[in-house]
mmCIF file of N, CA and C in Angstrom:
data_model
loop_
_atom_site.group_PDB
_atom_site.id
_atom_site.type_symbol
_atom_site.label_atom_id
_atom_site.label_comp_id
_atom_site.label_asym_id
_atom_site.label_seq_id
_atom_site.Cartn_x
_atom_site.Cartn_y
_atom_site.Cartn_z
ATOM 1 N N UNK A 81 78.981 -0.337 204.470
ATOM 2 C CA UNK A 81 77.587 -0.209 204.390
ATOM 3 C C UNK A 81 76.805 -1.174 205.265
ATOM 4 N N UNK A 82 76.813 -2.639 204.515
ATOM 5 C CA UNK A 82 76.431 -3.041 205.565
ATOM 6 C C UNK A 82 76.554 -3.526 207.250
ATOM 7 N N UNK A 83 77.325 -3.235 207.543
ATOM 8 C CA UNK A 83 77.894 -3.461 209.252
ATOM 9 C C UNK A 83 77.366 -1.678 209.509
ATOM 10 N N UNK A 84 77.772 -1.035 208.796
ATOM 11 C CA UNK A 84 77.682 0.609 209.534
ATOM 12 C C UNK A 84 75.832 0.551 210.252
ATOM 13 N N UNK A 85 75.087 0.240 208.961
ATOM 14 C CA UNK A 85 73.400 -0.159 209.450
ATOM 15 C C UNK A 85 72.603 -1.080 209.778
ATOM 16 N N UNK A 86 73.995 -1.934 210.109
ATOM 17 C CA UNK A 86 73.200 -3.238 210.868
ATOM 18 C C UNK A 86 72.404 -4.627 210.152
ATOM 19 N N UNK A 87 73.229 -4.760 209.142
ATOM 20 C CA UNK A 87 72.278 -5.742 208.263
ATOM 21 C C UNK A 87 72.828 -6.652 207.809
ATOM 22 N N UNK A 88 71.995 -7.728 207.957
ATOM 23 C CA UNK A 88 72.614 -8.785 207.962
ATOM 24 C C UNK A 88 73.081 -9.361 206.339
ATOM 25 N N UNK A 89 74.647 -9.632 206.382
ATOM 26 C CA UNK A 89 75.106 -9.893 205.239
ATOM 27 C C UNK A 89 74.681 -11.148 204.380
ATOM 28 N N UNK A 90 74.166 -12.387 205.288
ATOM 29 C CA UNK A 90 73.451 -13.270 204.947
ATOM 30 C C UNK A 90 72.327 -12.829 204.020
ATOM 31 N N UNK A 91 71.631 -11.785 203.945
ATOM 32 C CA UNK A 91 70.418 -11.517 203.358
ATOM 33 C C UNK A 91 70.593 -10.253 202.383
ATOM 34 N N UNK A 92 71.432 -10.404 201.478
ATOM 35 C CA UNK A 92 71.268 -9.284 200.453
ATOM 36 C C UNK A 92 70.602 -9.627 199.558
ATOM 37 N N UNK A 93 69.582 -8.639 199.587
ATOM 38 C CA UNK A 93 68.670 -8.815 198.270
ATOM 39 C C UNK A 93 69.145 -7.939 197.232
ATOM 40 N N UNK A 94 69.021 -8.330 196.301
ATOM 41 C CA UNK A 94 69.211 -7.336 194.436
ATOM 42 C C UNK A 94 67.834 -7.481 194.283
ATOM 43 N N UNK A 95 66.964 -6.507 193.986
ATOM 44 C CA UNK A 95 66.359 -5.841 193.303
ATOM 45 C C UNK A 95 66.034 -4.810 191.801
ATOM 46 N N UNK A 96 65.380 -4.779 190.993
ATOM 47 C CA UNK A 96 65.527 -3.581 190.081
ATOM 48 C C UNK A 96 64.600 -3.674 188.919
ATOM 49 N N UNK A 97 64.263 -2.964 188.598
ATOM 50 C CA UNK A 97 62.722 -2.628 187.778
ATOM 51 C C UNK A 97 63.271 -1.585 186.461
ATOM 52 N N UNK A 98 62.559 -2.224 185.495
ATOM 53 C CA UNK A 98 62.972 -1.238 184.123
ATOM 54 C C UNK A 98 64.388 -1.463 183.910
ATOM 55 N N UNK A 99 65.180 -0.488 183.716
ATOM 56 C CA UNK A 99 66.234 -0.208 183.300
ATOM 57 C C UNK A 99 67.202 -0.902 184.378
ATOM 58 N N UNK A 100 66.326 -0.529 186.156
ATOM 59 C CA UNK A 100 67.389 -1.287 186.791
ATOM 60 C C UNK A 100 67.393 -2.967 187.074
ATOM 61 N N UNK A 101 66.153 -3.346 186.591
ATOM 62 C CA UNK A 101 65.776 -4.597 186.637
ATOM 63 C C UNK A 101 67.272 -5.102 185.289
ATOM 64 N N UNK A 102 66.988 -4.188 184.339
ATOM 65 C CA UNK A 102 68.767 -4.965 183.917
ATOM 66 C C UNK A 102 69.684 -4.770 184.218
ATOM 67 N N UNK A 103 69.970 -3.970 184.785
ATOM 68 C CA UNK A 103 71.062 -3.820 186.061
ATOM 69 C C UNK A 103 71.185 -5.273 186.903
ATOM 70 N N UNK A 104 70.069 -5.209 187.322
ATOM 71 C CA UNK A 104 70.052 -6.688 187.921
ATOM 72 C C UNK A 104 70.215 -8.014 187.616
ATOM 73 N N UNK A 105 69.560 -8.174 186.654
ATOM 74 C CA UNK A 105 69.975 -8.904 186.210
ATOM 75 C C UNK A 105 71.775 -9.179 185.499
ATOM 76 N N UNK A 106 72.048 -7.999 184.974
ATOM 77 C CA UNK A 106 73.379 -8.219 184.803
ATOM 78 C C UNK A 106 74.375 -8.245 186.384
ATOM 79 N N UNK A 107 74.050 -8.028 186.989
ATOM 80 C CA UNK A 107 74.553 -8.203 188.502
ATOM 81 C C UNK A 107 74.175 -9.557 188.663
ATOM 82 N N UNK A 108 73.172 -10.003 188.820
ATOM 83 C CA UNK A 108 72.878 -11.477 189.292
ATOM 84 C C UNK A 108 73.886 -12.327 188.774
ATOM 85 N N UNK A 109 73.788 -11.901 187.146
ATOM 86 C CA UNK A 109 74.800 -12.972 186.256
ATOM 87 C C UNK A 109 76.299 -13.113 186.806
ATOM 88 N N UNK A 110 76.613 -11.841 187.234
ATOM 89 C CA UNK A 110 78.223 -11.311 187.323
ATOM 90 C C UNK A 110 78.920 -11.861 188.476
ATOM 91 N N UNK A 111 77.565 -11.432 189.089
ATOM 92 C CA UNK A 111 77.865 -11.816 190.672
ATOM 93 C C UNK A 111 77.134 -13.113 191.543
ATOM 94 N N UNK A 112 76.988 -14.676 191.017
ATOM 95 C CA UNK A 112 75.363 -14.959 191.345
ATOM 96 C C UNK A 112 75.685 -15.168 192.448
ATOM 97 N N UNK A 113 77.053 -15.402 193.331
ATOM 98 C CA UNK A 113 77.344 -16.133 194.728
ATOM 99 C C UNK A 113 76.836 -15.204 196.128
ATOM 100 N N UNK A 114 76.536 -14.105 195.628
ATOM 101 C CA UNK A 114 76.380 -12.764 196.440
ATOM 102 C C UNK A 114 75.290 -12.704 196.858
ATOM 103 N N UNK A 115 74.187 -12.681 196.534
ATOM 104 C CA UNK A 115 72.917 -13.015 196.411
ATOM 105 C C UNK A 115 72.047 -13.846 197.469
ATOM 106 N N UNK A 116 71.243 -13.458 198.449
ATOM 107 C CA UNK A 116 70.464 -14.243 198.893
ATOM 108 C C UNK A 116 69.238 -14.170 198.163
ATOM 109 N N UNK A 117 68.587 -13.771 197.721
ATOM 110 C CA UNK A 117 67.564 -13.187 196.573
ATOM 111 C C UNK A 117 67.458 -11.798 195.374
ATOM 112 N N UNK A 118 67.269 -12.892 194.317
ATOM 113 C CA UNK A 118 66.855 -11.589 193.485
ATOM 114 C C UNK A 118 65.750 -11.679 192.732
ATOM 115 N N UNK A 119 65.211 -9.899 192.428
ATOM 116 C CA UNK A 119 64.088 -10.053 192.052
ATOM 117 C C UNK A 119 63.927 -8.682 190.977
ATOM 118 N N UNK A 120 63.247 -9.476 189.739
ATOM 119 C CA UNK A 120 63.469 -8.302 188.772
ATOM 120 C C UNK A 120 62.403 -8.077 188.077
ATOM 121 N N UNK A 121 62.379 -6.568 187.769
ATOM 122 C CA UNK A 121 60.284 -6.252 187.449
ATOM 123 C C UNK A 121 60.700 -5.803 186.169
ATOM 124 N N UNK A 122 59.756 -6.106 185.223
ATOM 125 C CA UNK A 122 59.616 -5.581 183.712
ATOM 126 C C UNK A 122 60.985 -5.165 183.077
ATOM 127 N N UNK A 123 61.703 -6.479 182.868
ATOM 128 C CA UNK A 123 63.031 -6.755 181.948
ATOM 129 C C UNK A 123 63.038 -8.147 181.807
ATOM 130 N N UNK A 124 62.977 -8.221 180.551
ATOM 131 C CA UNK A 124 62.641 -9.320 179.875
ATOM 132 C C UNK A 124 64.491 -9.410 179.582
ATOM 133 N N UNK A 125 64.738 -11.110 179.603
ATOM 134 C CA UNK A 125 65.972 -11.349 179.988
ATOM 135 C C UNK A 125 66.101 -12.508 178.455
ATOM 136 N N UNK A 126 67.455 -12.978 178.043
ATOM 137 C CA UNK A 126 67.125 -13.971 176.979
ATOM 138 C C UNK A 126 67.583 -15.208 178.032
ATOM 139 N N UNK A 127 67.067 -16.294 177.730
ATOM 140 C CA UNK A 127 66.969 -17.289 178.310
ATOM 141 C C UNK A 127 68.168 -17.819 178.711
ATOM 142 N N UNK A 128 69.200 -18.094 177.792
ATOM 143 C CA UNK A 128 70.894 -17.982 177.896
ATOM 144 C C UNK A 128 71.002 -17.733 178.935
ATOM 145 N N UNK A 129 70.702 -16.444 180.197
ATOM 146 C CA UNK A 129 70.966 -15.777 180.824
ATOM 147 C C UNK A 129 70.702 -16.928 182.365
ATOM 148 N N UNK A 130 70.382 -17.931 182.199
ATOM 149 C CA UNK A 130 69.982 -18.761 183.316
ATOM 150 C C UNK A 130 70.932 -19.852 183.507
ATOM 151 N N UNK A 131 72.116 -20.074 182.673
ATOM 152 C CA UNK A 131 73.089 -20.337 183.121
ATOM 153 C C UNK A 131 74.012 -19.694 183.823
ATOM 154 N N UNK A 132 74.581 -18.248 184.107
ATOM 155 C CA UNK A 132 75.054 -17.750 184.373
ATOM 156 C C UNK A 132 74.144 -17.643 186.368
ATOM 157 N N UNK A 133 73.228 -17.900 186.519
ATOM 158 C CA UNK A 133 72.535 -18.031 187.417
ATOM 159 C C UNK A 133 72.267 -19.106 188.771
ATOM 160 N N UNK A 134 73.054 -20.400 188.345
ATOM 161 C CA UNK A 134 72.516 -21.495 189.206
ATOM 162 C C UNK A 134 73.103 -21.087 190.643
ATOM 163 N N UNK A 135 72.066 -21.651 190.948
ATOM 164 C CA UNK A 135 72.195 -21.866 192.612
ATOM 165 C C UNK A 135 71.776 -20.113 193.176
ATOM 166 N N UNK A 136 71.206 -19.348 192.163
ATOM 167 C CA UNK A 136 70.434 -18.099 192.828
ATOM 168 C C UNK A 136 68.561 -18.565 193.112
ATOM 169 N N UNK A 137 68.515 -17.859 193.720
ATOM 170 C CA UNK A 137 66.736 -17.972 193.767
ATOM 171 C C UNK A 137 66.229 -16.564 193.498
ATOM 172 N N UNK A 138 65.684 -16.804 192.577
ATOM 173 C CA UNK A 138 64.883 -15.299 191.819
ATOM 174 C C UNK A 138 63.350 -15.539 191.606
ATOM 175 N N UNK A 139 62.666 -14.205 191.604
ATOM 176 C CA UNK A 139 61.239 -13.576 191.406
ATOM 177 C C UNK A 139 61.585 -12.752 190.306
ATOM 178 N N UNK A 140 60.613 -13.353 189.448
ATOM 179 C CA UNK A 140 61.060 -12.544 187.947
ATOM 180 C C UNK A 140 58.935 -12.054 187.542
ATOM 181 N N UNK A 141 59.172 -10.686 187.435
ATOM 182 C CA UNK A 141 58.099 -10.228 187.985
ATOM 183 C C UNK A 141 57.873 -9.504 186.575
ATOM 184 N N UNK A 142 56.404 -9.271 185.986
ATOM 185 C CA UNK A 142 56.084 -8.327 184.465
ATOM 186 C C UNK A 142 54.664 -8.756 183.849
ATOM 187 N N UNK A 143 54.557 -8.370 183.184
ATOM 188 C CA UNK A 143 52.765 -8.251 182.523
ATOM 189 C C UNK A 143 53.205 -8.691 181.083
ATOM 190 N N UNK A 144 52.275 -9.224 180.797
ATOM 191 C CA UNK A 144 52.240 -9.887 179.379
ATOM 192 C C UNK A 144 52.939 -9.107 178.197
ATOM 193 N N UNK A 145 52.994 -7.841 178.274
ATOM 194 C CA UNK A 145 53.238 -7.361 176.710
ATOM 195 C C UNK A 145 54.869 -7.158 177.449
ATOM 196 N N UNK A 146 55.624 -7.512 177.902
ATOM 197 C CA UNK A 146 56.762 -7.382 178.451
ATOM 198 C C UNK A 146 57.947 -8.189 177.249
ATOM 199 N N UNK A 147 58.493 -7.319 176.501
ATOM 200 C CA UNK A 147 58.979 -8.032 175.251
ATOM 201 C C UNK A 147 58.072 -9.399 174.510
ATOM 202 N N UNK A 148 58.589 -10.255 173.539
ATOM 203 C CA UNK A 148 57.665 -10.721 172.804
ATOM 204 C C UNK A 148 56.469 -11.703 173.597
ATOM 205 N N UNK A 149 56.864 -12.152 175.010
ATOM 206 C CA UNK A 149 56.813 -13.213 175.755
ATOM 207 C C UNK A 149 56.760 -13.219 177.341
ATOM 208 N N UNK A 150 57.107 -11.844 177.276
ATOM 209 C CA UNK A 150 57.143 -11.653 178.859
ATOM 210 C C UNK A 150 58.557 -12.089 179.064
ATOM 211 N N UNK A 151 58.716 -13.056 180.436
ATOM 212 C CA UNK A 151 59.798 -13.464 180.557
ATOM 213 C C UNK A 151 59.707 -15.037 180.815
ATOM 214 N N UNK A 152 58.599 -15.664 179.798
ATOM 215 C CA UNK A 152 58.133 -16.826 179.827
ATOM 216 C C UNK A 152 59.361 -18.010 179.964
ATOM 217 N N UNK A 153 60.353 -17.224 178.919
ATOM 218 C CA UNK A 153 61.595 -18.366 177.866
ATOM 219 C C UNK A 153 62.688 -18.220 179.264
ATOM 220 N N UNK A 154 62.835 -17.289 179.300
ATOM 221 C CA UNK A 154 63.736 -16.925 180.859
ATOM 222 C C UNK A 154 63.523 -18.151 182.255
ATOM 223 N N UNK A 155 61.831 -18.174 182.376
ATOM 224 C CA UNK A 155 61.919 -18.770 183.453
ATOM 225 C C UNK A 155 62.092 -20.001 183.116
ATOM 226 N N UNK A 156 61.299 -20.757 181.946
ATOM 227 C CA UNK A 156 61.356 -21.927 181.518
ATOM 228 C C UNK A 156 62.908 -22.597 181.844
ATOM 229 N N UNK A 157 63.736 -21.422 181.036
ATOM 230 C CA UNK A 157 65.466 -21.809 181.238
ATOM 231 C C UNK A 157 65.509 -22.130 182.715
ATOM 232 N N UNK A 158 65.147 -20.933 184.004
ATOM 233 C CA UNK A 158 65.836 -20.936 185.293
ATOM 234 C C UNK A 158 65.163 -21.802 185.981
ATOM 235 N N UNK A 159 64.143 -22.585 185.340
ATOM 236 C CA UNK A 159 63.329 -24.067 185.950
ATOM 237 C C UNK A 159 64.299 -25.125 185.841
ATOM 238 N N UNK A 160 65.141 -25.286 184.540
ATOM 239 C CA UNK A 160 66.050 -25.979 184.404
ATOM 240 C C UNK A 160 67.256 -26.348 184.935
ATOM 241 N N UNK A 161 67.716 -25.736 186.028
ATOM 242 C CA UNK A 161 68.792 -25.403 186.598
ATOM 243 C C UNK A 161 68.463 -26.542 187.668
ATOM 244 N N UNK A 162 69.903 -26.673 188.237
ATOM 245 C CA UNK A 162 70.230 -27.927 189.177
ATOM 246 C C UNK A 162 69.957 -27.494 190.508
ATOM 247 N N UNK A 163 70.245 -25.968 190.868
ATOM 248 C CA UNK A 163 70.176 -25.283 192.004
ATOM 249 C C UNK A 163 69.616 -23.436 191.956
ATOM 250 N N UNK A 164 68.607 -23.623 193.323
ATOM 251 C CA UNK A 164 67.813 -22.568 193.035
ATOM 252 C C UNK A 164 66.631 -22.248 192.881
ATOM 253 N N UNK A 165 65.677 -21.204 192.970
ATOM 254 C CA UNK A 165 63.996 -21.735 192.686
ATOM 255 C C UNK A 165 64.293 -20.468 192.216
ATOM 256 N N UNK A 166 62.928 -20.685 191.421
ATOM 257 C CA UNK A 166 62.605 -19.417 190.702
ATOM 258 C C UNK A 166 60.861 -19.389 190.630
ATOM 259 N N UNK A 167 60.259 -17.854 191.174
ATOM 260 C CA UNK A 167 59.181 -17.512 191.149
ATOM 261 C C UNK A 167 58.854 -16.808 189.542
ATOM 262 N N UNK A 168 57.770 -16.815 189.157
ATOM 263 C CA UNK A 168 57.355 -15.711 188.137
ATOM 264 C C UNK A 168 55.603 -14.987 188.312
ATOM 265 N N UNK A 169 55.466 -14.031 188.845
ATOM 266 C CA UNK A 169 54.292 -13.311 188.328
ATOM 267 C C UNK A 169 54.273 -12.386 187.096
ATOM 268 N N UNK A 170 53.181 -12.784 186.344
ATOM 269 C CA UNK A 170 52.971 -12.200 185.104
ATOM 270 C C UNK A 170 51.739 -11.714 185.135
ATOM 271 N N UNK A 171 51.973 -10.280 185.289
ATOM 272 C CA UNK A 171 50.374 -9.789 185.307
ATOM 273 C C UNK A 171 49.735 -9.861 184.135
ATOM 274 N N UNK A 172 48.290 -9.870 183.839
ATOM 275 C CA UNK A 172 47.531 -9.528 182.399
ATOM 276 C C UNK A 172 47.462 -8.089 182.469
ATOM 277 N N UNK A 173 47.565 -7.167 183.640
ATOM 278 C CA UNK A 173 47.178 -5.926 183.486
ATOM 279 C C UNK A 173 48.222 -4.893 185.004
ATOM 280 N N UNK A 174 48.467 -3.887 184.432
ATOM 281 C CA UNK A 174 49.472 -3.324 185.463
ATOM 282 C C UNK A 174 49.170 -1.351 185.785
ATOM 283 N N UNK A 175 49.315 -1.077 186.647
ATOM 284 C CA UNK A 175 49.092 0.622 186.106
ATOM 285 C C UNK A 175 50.499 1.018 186.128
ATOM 286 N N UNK A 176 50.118 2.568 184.963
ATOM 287 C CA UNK A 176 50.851 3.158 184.513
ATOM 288 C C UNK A 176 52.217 4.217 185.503
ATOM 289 N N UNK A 177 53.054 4.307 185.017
ATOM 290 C CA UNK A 177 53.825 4.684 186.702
ATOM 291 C C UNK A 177 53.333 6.077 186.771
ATOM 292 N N UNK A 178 53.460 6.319 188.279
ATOM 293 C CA UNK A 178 52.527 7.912 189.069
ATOM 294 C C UNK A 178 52.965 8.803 188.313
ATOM 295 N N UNK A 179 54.107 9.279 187.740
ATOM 296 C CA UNK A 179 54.362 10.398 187.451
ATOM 297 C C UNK A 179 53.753 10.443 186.381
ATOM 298 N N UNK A 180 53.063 11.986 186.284
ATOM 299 C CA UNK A 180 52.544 11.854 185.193
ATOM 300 C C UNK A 180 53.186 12.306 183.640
ATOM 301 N N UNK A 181 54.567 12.425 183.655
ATOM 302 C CA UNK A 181 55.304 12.091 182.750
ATOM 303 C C UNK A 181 55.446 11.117 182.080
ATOM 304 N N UNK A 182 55.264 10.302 182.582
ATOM 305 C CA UNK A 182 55.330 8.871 182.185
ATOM 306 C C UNK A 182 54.275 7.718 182.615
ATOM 307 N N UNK A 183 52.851 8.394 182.029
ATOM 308 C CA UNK A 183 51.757 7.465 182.421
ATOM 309 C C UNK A 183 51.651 7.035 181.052
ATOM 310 N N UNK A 184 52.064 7.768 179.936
ATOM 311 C CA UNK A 184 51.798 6.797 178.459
ATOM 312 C C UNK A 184 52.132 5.346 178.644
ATOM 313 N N UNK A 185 53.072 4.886 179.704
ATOM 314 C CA UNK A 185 53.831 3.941 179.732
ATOM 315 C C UNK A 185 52.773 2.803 180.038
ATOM 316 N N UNK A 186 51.553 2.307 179.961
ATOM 317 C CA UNK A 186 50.629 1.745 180.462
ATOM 318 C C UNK A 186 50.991 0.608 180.767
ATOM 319 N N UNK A 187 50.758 -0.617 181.968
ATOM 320 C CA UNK A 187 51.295 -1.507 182.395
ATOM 321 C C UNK A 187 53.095 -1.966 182.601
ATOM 322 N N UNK A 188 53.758 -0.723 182.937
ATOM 323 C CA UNK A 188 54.717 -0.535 182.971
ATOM 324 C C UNK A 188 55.407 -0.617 184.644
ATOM 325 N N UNK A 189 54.207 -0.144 185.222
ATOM 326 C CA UNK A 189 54.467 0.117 186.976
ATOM 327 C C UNK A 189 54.167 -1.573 187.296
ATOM 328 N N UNK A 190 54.532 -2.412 187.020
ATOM 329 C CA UNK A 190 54.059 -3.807 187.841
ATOM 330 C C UNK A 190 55.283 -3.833 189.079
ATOM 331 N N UNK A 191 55.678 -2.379 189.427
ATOM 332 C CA UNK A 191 57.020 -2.687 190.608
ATOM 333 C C UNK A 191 55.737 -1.947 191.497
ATOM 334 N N UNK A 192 54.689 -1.478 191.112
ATOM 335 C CA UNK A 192 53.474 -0.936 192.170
ATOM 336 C C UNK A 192 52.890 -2.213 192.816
ATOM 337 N N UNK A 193 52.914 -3.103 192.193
ATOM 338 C CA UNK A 193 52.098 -3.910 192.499
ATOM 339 C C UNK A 193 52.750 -4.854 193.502
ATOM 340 N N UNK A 194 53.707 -5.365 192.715
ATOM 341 C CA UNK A 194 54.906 -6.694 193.509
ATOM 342 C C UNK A 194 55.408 -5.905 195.045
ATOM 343 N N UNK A 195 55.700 -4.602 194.912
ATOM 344 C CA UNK A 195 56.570 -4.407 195.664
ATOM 345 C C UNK A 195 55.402 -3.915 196.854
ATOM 346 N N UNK A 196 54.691 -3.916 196.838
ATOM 347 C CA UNK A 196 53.264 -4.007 198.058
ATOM 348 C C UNK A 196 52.413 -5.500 198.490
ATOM 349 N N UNK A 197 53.417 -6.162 197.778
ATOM 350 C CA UNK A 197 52.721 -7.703 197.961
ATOM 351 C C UNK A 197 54.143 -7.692 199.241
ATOM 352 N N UNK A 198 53.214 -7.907 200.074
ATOM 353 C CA UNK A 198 53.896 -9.039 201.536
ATOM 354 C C UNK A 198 54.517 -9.958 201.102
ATOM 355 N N UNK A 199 54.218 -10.665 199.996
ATOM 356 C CA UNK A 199 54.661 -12.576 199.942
ATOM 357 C C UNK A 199 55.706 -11.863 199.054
ATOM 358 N N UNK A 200 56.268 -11.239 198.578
ATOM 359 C CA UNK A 200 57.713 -10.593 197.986
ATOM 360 C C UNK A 200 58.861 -10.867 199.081
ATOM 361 N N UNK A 201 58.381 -9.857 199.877
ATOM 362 C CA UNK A 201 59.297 -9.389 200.849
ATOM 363 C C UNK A 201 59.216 -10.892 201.907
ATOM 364 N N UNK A 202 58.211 -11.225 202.657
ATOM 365 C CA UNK A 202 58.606 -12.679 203.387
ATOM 366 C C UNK A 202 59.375 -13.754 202.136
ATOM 367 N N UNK A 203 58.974 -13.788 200.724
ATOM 368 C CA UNK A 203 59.893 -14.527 200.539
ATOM 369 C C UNK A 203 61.557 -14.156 200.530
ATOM 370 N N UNK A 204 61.278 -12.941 200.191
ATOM 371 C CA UNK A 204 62.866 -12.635 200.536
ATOM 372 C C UNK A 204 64.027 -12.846 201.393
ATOM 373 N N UNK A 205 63.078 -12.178 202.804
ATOM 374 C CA UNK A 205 63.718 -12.042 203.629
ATOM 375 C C UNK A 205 63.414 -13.936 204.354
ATOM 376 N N UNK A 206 63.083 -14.555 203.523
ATOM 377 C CA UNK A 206 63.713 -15.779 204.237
ATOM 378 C C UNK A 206 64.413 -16.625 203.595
ATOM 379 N N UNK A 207 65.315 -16.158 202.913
ATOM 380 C CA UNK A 207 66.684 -16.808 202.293
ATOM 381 C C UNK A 207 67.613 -16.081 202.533
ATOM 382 N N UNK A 208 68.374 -17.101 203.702
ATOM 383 C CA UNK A 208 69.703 -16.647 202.936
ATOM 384 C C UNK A 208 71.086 -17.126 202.694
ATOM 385 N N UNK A 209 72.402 -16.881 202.605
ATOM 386 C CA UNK A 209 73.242 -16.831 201.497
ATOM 387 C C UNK A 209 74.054 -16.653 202.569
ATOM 388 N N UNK A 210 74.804 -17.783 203.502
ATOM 389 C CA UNK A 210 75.955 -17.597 204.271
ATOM 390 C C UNK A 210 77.210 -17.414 203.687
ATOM 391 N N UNK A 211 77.350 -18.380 202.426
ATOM 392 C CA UNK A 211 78.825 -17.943 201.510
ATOM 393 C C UNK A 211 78.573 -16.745 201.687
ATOM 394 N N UNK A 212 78.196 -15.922 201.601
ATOM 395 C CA UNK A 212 77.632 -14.612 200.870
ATOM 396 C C UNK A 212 78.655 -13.650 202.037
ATOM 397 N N UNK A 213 78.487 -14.211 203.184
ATOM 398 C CA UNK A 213 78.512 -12.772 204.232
ATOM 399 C C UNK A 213 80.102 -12.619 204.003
ATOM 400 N N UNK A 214 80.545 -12.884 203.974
ATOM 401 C CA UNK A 214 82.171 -12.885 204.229
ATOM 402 C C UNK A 214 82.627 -12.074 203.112
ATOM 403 N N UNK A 215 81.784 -12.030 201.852
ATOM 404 C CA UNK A 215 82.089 -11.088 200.651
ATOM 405 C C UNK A 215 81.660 -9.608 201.315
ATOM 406 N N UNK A 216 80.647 -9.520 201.545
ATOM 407 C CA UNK A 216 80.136 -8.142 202.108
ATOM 408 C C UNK A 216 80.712 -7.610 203.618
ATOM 409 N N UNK A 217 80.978 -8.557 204.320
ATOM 410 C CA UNK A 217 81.843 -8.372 205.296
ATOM 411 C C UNK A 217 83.428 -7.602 205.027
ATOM 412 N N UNK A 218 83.657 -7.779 203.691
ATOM 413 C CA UNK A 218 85.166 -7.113 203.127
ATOM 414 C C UNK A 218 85.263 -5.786 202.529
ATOM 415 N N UNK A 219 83.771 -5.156 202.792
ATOM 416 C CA UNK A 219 83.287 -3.961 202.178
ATOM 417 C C UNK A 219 83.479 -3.584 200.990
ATOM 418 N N UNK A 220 82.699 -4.827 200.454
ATOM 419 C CA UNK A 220 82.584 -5.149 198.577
ATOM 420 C C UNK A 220 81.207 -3.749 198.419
#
């Protein structure tokens, strides 16, 4: 994958929102050495989960009613860590995702918002994760 399209293995980002935002997060945990950034929208994580994490740098992205707390206890934990930074935006207010199947979902789309912010993506794409390439280089 990545050699076939040209991308640099230094810079894999994980991404994932909702359901895949725990995807991601359970990837981050599993895998944290892989990682030049990750960033996860509306999945509220238990705090525990920031050991399994050091030495990643994550954007942990969601609106207030996002489980009891958002992902307040989460970041507090991944502040604690020896290695790594960690961003958090917490919106007060988010729109509902486009489809209109699923607009009951109100402040649910905060991946509308983050993922049209510029300062996402420049922070992303300026980390990265040289351990990293030699894993993806083996066509992991």
């Amino acid at each position: 994958g990545i050699q076939k399209y040209h991308g640099d293995p230094s810079q894999v980002v994980l991404t994932g929102q909702s359901a895949g935002g725990a995807g991601a997060w359970h990837f981050a945990a599993l895998y944290p050495h892989v990682w030049s950034a990750v960033n996860v929208v509306c999945m509220p994580a238990r705090p525990e989960i920031a050991e399994s994490l050091e030495g990643v740098h994550l954007w942990v992205v969601g609106w207030t009613g996002d489980g009891v707390m958002g992902n307040d206890d989460v970041v507090l934990a991944l502040k604690t860590r020896k290695r790594g930074t960690v961003r958090y935006t917490r919106y007060l207010e988010a729109p509902g995702p486009p489809d209109p199947k699923y607009r009951f979902m109100y402040n649910h789309a905060s991946y509308d918002l983050i993922y049209r912010d510029g300062r996402l993506w420049k922070w992303a794409f300026s980390l990265r994760n040289v351990e990293a390439a030699s894993f993806w280089l083996q066509g992991a």
